[in-house]
GROMACS .gro file of C-alpha atoms in nm:
model
  115
    1MET     CA    1   2.374  -6.264   0.305
    2SER     CA    2   2.669  -6.052   0.229
    3GLY     CA    3   2.707  -5.683   0.300
    4LEU     CA    4   2.681  -5.596  -0.069
    5THR     CA    5   2.355  -5.783  -0.107
    6PHE     CA    6   2.219  -5.620   0.207
    7ALA     CA    7   2.320  -5.274   0.079
    8ALA     CA    8   2.160  -5.345  -0.260
    9LEU     CA    9   1.840  -5.465  -0.089
   10LEU     CA   10   1.839  -5.157   0.135
   11ALA     CA   11   1.889  -4.930  -0.169
   12ALA     CA   12   1.608  -5.110  -0.354
   13VAL     CA   13   1.370  -5.068  -0.057
   14ALA     CA   14   1.469  -4.701  -0.022
   15PHE     CA   15   1.412  -4.649  -0.394
   16LEU     CA   16   1.073  -4.823  -0.371
   17VAL     CA   17   0.972  -4.601  -0.075
   18LEU     CA   18   1.086  -4.295  -0.272
   19VAL     CA   19   0.881  -4.402  -0.576
   20ILE     CA   20   0.573  -4.464  -0.357
   21PHE     CA   21   0.605  -4.121  -0.192
   22LEU     CA   22   0.656  -3.956  -0.531
   23CYS     CA   23   0.345  -4.130  -0.667
   24ILE     CA   24   0.140  -4.015  -0.368
   25PHE     CA   25   0.278  -3.661  -0.402
   26ILE     CA   26   0.211  -3.649  -0.778
   27SER     CA   27  -0.140  -3.787  -0.725
   28ARG     CA   28  -0.223  -3.522  -0.463
   29PHE     CA   29  -0.055  -3.253  -0.670
   30THR     CA   30  -0.268  -3.352  -0.971
   31VAL     CA   31  -0.586  -3.330  -0.761
   32MET     CA   32  -0.479  -2.988  -0.635
   33ILE     CA   33  -0.402  -2.864  -0.990
   34ASN     CA   34  -0.741  -2.987  -1.113
   35GLU     CA   35  -0.914  -2.805  -0.826
   36ILE     CA   36  -0.721  -2.487  -0.910
   37LYS     CA   37  -0.830  -2.521  -1.274
   38ARG     CA   38  -1.193  -2.566  -1.167
   39ILE     CA   39  -1.184  -2.264  -0.935
   40THR     CA   40  -1.010  -2.054  -1.200
   41SER     CA   41  -1.277  -2.150  -1.451
   42LEU     CA   42  -1.554  -2.054  -1.206
   43LEU     CA   43  -1.385  -1.723  -1.128
   44THR     CA   44  -1.344  -1.649  -1.497
   45ASP     CA   45  -1.712  -1.717  -1.561
   46ASP     CA   46  -1.811  -1.499  -1.265
   47MET     CA   47  -1.584  -1.220  -1.384
   48HIS     CA   48  -1.745  -1.227  -1.729
   49VAL     CA   49  -2.088  -1.187  -1.567
   50ILE     CA   50  -1.964  -0.905  -1.342
   51LEU     CA   51  -1.797  -0.725  -1.632
   52LYS     CA   52  -2.116  -0.747  -1.838
   53GLN     CA   53  -2.317  -0.602  -1.548
   54VAL     CA   54  -2.061  -0.323  -1.502
   55GLU     CA   55  -2.082  -0.243  -1.873
   56VAL     CA   56  -2.463  -0.219  -1.854
   57LEU     CA   57  -2.434  -0.003  -1.541
   58LEU     CA   58  -2.184   0.229  -1.710
   59HIS     CA   59  -2.413   0.273  -2.010
   60SER     CA   60  -2.709   0.345  -1.781
   61THR     CA   61  -2.504   0.595  -1.583
   62SER     CA   62  -2.387   0.763  -1.902
   63ASP     CA   63  -2.745   0.793  -2.028
   64LEU     CA   64  -2.856   0.931  -1.692
   65MET     CA   65  -2.575   1.188  -1.687
   66ASP     CA   66  -2.665   1.298  -2.041
   67ASP     CA   67  -3.026   1.346  -1.929
   68VAL     CA   68  -2.919   1.541  -1.618
   69ASN     CA   69  -2.688   1.763  -1.824
   70ASP     CA   70  -2.964   1.830  -2.078
   71LYS     CA   71  -3.211   1.927  -1.806
   72SER     CA   72  -2.947   2.140  -1.637
   73ARG     CA   73  -2.885   2.327  -1.962
   74LYS     CA   74  -3.261   2.387  -1.994
   75LEU     CA   75  -3.281   2.521  -1.636
   76ASN     CA   76  -2.985   2.760  -1.666
   77PRO     CA   77  -3.187   3.044  -1.827
   78LEU     CA   78  -3.453   3.015  -1.555
   79ILE     CA   79  -3.191   3.026  -1.280
   80THR     CA   80  -3.026   3.327  -1.445
   81ALA     CA   81  -3.363   3.505  -1.471
   82ILE     CA   82  -3.440   3.432  -1.105
   83SER     CA   83  -3.097   3.561  -1.006
   84ASN     CA   84  -3.147   3.882  -1.204
   85LEU     CA   85  -3.494   3.930  -1.056
   86SER     CA   86  -3.352   3.879  -0.708
   87ILE     CA   87  -3.086   4.144  -0.768
   88LYS     CA   88  -3.345   4.390  -0.903
   89LEU     CA   89  -3.581   4.327  -0.610
   90ASN     CA   90  -3.294   4.374  -0.368
   91ASN     CA   91  -3.211   4.709  -0.531
   92VAL     CA   92  -3.577   4.818  -0.512
   93PHE     CA   93  -3.601   4.720  -0.145
   94ASP     CA   94  -3.275   4.900  -0.070
   95ARG     CA   95  -3.408   5.219  -0.233
   96GLN     CA   96  -3.739   5.188  -0.048
   97HIS     CA   97  -3.553   5.124   0.276
   98HIS     CA   98  -3.342   5.437   0.229
   99SER     CA   99  -3.648   5.641   0.127
  100ILE     CA  100  -3.844   5.529   0.432
  101LEU     CA  101  -3.547   5.593   0.664
  102SER     CA  102  -3.496   5.940   0.524
  103LYS     CA  103  -3.870   6.020   0.574
  104ILE     CA  104  -3.856   5.890   0.934
  105ILE     CA  105  -3.546   6.101   1.001
  106LYS     CA  106  -3.722   6.409   0.861
  107ILE     CA  107  -4.026   6.342   1.079
  108PHE     CA  108  -3.808   6.316   1.393
  109LYS     CA  109  -3.617   6.631   1.298
  110ASN     CA  110  -3.943   6.820   1.248
  111LYS     CA  111  -4.074   6.698   1.583
  112LYS     CA  112  -3.752   6.809   1.749
  113LYS     CA  113  -3.787   7.155   1.600
  114ASP     CA  114  -4.148   7.176   1.717
  115ALA     CA  115  -4.065   7.071   2.067
   0.00000   0.00000   0.00000
């Protein structure tokens, strides 16, 4: 066997090993790509479900906020009336407080004069 034949045989074996490794790599790569496609498909389906649920939740929240705003608008006059009543009662109590204090002061002054 000459050196040229040996080199050609060695090159052929090396090429065969390279082809075998490339086939194994491509086979595993294909399996991995198929798994990625499957997972992507599952994630896409799950995202569609989640997005639909979020849409329903947003509509429910919007309806709830409309109801809360409507009830708040209806309560505003009552709250304003209670606030006004509170201010008026406070003014009445302040006047009564001053009136009572002035009467007590007069009583003590009169007692001082008598003593």
